[in-house]
Coordinates of C-alpha atoms in Angstrom, one line a residue:
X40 CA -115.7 154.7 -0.9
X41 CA -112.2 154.1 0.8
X42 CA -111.9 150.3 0.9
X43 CA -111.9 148.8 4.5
X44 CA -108.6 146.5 3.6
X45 CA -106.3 149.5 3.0
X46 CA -107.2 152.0 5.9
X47 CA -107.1 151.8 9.1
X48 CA -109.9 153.7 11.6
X49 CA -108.6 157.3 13.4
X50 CA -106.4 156.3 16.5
X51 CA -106.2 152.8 15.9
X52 CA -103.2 151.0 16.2
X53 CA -101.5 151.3 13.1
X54 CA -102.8 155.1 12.5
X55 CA -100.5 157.6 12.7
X56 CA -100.6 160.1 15.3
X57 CA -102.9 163.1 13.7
X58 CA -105.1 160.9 13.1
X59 CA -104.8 160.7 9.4
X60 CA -105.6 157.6 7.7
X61 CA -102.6 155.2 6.7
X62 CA -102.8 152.6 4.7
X63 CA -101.5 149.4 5.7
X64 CA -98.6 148.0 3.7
X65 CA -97.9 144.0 3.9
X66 CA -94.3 142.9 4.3
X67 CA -93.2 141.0 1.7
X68 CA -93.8 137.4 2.8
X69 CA -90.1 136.0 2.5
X70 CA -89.4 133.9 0.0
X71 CA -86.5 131.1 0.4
X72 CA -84.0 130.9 -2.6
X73 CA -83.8 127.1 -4.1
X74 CA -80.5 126.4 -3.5
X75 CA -79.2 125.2 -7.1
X76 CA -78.9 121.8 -7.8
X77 CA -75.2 120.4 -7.6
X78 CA -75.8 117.9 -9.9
X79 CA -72.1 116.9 -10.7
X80 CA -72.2 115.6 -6.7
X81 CA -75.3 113.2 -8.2
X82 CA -72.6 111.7 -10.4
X83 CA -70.3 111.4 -7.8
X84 CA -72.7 109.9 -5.4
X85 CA -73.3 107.6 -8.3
X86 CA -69.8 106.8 -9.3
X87 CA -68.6 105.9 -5.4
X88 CA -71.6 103.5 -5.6
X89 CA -70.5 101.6 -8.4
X90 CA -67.4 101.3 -6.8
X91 CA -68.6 99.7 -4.3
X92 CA -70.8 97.1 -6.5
X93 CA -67.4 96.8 -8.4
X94 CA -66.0 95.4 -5.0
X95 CA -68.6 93.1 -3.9
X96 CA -68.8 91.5 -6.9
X97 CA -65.1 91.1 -8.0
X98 CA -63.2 92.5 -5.3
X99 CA -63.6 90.3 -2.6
X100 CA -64.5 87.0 -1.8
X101 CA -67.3 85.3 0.4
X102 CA -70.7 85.0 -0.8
X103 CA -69.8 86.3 -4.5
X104 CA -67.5 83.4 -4.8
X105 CA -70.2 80.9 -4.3
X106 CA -72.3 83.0 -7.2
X107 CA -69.4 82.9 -9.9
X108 CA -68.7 79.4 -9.0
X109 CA -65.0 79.9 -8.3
X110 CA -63.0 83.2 -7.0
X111 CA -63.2 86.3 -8.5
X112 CA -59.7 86.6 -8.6
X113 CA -60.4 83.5 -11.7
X114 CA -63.3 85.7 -13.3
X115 CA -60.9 89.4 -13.3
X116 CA -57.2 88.3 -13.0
X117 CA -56.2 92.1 -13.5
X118 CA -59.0 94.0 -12.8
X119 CA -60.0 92.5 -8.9
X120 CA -57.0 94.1 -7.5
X121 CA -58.7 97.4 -8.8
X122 CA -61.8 96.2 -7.8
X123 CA -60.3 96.1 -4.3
X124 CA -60.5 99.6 -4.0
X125 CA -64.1 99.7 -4.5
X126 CA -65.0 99.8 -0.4
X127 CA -63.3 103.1 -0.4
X128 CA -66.2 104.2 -2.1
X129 CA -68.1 104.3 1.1
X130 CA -65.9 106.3 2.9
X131 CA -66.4 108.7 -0.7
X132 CA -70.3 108.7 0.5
X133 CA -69.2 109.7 3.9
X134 CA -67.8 112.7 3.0
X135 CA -70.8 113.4 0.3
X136 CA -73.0 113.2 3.6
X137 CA -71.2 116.0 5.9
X138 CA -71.5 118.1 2.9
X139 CA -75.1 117.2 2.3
X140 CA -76.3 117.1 5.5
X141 CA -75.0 120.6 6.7
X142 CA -76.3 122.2 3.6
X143 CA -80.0 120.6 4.1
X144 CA -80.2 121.2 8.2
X145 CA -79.0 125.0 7.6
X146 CA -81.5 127.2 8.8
X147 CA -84.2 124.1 8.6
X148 CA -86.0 123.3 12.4
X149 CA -85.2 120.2 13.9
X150 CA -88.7 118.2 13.0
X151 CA -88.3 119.3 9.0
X152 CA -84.8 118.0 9.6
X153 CA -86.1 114.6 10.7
X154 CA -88.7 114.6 8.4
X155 CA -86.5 115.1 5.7
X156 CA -83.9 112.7 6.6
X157 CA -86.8 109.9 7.4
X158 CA -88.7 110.5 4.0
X159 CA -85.9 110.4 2.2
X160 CA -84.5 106.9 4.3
X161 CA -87.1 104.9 4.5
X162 CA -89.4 104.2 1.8
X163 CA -86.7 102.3 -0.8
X164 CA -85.0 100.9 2.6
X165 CA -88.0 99.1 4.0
X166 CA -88.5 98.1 0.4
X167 CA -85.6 96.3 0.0
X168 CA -85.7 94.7 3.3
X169 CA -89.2 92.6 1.9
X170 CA -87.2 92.1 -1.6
X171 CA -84.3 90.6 -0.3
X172 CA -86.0 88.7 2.4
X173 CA -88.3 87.4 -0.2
X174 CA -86.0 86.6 -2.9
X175 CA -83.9 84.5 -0.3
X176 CA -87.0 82.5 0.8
X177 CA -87.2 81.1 -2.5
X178 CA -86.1 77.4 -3.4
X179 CA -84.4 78.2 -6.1
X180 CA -81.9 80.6 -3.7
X181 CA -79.2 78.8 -2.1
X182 CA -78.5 81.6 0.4
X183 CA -80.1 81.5 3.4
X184 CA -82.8 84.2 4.6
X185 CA -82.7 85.7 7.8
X186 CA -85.6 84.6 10.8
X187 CA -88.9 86.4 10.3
X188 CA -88.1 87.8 13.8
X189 CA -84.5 89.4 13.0
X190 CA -86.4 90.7 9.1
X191 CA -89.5 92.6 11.2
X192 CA -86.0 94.2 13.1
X193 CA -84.2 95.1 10.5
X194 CA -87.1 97.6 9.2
X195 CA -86.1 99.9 12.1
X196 CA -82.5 100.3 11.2
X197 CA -81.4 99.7 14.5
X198 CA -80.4 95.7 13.9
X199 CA -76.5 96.4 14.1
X200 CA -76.5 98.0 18.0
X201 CA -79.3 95.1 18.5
X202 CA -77.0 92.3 17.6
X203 CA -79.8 90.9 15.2
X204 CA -78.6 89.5 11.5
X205 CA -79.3 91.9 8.6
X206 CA -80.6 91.0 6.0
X207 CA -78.6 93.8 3.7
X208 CA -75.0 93.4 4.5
X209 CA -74.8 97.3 3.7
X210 CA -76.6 98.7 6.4
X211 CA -74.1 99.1 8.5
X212 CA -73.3 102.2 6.9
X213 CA -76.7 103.2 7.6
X214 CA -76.5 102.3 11.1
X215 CA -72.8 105.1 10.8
X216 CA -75.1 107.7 8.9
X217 CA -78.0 107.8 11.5
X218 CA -75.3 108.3 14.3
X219 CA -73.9 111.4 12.7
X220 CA -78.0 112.5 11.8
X221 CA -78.5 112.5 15.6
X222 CA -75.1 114.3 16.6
X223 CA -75.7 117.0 13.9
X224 CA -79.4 117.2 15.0
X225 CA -78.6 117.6 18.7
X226 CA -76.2 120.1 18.3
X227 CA -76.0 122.4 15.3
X228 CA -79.5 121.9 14.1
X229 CA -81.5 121.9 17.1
X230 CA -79.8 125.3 18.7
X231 CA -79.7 126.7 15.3
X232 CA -77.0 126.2 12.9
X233 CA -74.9 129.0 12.3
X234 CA -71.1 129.4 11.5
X235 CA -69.6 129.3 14.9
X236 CA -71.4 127.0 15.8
X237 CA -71.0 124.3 13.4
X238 CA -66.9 124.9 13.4
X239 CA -67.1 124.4 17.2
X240 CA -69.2 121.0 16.6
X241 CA -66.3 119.9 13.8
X242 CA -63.7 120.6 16.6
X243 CA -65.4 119.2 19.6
X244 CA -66.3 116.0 17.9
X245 CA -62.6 115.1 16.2
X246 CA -60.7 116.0 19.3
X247 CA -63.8 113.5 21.2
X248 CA -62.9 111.0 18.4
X249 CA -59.2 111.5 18.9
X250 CA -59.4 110.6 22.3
X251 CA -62.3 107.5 22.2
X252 CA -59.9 106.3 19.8
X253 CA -56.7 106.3 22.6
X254 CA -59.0 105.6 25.3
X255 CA -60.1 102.4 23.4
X256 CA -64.2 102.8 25.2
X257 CA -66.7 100.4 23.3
X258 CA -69.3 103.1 24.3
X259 CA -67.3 105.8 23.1
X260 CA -66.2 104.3 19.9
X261 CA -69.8 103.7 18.9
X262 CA -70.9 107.3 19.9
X263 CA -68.3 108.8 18.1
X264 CA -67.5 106.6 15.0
X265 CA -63.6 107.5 15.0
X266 CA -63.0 105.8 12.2
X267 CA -65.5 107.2 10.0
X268 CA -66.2 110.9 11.7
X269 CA -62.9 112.1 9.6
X270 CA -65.0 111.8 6.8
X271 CA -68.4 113.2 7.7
X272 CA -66.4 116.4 9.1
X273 CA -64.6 116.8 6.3
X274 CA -67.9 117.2 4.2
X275 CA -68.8 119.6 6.6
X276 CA -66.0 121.5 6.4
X277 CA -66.1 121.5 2.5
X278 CA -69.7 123.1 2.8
X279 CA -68.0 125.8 4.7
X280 CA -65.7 126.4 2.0
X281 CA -69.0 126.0 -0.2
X282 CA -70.2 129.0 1.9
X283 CA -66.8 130.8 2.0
X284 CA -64.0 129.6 -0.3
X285 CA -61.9 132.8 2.1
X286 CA -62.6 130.6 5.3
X287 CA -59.1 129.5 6.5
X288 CA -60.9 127.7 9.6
X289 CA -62.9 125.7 7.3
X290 CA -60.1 125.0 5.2
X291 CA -58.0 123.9 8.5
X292 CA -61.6 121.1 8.9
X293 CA -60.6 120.2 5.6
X294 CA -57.1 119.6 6.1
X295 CA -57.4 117.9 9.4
X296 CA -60.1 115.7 8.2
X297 CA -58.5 114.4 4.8
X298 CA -55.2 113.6 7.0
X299 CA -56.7 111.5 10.0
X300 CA -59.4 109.9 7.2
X301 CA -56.7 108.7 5.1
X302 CA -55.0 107.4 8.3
X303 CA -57.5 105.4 9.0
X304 CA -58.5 104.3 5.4
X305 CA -54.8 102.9 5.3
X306 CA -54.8 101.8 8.9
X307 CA -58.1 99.3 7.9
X308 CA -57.6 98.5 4.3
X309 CA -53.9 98.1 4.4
X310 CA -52.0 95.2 5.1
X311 CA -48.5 93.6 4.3
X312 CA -48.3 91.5 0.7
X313 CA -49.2 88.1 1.4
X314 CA -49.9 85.4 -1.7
X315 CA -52.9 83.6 0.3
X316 CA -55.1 86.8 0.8
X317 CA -57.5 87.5 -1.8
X318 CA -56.5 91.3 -2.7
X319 CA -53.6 93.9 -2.6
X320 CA -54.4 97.6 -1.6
X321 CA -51.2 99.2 -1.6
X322 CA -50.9 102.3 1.0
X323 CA -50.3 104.7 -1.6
X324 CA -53.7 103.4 -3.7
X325 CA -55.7 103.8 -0.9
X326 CA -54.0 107.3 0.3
X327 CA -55.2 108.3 -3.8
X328 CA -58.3 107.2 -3.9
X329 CA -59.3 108.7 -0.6
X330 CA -57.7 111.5 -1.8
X331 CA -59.7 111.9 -5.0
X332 CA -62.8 111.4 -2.8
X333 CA -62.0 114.7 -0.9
X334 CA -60.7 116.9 -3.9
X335 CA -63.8 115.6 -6.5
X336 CA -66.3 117.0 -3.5
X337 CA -64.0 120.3 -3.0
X338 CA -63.9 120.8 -6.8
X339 CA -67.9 120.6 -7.0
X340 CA -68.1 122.9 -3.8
X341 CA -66.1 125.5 -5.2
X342 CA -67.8 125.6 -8.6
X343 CA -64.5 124.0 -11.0
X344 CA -67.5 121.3 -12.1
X345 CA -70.3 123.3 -12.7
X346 CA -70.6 122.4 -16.6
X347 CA -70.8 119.2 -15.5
X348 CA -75.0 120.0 -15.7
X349 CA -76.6 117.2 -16.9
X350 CA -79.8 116.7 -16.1
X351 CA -79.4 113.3 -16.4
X352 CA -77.2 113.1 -13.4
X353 CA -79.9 114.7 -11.3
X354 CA -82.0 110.5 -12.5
X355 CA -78.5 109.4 -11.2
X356 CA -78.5 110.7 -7.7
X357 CA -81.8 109.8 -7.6
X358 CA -81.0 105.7 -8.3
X359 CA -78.0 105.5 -6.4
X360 CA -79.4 104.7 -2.9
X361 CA -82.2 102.3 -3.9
X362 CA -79.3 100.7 -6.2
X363 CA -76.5 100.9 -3.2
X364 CA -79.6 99.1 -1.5
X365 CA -80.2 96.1 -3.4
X366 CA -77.0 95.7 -5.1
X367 CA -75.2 93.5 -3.0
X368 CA -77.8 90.7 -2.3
X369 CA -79.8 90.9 -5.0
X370 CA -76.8 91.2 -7.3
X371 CA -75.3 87.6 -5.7
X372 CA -78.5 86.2 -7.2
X373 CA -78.2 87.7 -10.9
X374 CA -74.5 86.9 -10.9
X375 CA -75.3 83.3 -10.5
X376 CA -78.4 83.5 -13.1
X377 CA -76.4 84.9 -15.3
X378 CA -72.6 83.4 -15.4
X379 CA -73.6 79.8 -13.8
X380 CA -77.0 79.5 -15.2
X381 CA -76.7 81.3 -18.7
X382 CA -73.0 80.9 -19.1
X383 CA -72.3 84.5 -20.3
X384 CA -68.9 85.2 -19.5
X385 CA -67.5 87.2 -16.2
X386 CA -67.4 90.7 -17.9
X387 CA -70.9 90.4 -19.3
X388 CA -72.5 89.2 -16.4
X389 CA -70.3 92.1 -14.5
X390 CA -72.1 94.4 -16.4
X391 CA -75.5 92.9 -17.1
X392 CA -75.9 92.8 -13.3
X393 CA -75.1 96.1 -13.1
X394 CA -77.5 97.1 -15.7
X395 CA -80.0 95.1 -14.1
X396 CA -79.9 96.5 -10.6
X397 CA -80.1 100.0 -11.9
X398 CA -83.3 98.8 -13.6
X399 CA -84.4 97.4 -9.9
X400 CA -83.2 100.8 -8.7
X401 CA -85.2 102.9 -11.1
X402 CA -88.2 100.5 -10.2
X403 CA -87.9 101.7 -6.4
X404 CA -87.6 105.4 -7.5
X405 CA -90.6 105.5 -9.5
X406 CA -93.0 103.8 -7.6
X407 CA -92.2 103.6 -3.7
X408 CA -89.9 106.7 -2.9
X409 CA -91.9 108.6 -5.4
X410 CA -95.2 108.3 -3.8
X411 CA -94.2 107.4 -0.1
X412 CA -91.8 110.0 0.1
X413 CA -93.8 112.9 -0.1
X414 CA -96.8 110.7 2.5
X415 CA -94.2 110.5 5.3
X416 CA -92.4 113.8 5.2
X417 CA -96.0 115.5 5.1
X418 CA -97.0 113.4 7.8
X419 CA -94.2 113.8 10.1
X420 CA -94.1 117.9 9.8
X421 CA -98.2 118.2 11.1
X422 CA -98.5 119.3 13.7
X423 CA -101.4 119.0 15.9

């Protein structure tokens, strides 16, 4: 007996003409390569993050001051003037994000973009918006919490454009990476991201930041982030070199986008010596460090790191956004426990805080963005 599953009726569609029986033959169902993990950018992700806990807790003053008790400048006396340098990390992020961000919306539709972007955004954010809200309530906190009104605000990341206090002083950059998530989506990943197309979105939008910038238009300037799109379109252009190390264009995104960034680092960050600011970024130290940003993510995309395998690193990149989260806050708290309340000297606490917010991080990881993750990106992709 011929089974019905792998031959097809006389003159059906399908049969062949003479009306011998064919057997039908499945396509392959296509399978999707995992991409393999670039684990040495987990390190770096985590590495630009503690440079930025290394600057808002001895490389700057404000609120840390009133947490050691005195200036940091008192607590480090060499090492805040490196410290300083530690905002640079964010700009380090920014590139980290063009490259990341092109690799994950290649070839991916617009709502698995989104869903992507908002599972992965979301869970450890809105988590640390209820920490930190509730750890400033306390008594015990001297620093004050923000209105119940402004907190319920902040959980759709959209208190910056609102004018509404945050309650993490770090979500600004948030506020710069869902800007370039909805330029990216509207225009490479929504038409369909392909080569030519996203070379023509790096061109469109740093000649459109060029001029916003010399046109000096609020609405402009917080469309097109001049100041920061260097960055983001630089790590776009190191994922075409990713792609194509022979790509001169991409290259020429590289180049462009490492000079104007590092204008603009210097432009914000520098300023003439002067005894009665807190810190000293020379031009040069800034010009490195962004530098070093650009070539660390270039060396990772064209393979020079890939011993650097640890799967240890792949925990790291996994801790480093909960962490970049709750650090600064959270970590104003600890210092004080620690140096004012325990007496432990500056380096310990420095690193006991550290330790500790890692540990807070880790928490996050494991139990919210580890089962709410998965909830919301399965949520947003049904379809009904």
């Amino acid at each position: 007996m011929t089974s019905p599953q792998t031959t097809l009726p006389k003159h059906s569609p399908g049969a062949d003409t003479t009306g011998t029986l064919t057997r039908t033959i499945a396509a392959p169902p296509v399978v999707r390569r995992a991409r393999p993990r670039l684990r040495a950018l987990d390190g770096l992700r985590l590495i630009a993050a503690l440079m930025v806990a290394a600057y808002h807790y001895g490389g700057r003053d404000g609120e840390i001051t009133e947490a050691w008790g005195g200036s940091p400048q008192l607590q480090f006396p060499t090492a805040h003037n490196w410290f300083a340098y530690g905002c640079l990390g964010v700009q380090i992020f920014f590139v980290i994000s063009g490259f990341v961000i092109c690799m994950s919306g290649w070839g991916r539709p617009l709502r698995a973009f989104f869903a992507s972007r908002a599972s992965r955004l979301l869970p450890s954010y809105w988590a640390a918006i209820v920490l930190v809200t509730a750890v400033f309530a306390l008594p015990v906190v001297t620093y004050q919490a923000v209105s119940p009104s402004d907190a319920l605000v902040n959980l759709t990341m959209l208190q910056q454009p609102l004018g509404v206090d945050r309650v993490l002083g770090v979500c600004w950059t948030l506020w710069a990476e869902l800007r370039f998530y909805a330029l990216f989506a509207l225009f490479v990943v929504m038409p369909g991201a392909n080569r030519a197309r996203v070379i023509l979105f790096c061109a469109v939008w740093t000649l459109a930041a060029v001029i916003a910038e010399g046109a000096n238009e609020p609405l402009l300037d917080l469309v097109l982030m001049p100041e920061y799109a260097p960055f983001f379109i630089g790590g776009i252009g190191i994922y075409l070199v990713h792609r194509d190390r022979k790509d001169l264009t991409a290259w020429g995104i590289v180049g462009v986008s490492w000079l104007i960034g590092q204008h603009y680092a210097v432009s914000r960050l520098w300023h003439a010596p002067n005894p009665e600011f807190f810190s000293y970024r020379t031009s040069f130290g800034i010009i490195a460090v962004v530098t070093a940003g650009f070539a660390a993510v270039l060396l990772i995309a064209l393979g020079a790191l890939h011993r650097v395998d640890w799967k240890w690193l792949t925990v790291a990149g996994a801790l480093t956004y909960p962490f970049y989260l709750v650090h600064e806050h959270l970590g104003w708290v600890t210092v004080a426990a620690l140096h004012r309340g325990l007496g432990l000297p500056s380096y310990a606490t420095f690193g006991l805080t550290i330790v500790a917010m890692l540990l807070l991080a880790w928490l996050l990881n494991r139990f919210v963005e580890e089962r709410l993750t998965p909830l919301i990106r399965n949520g947003l992709m049904v379809r009904k």
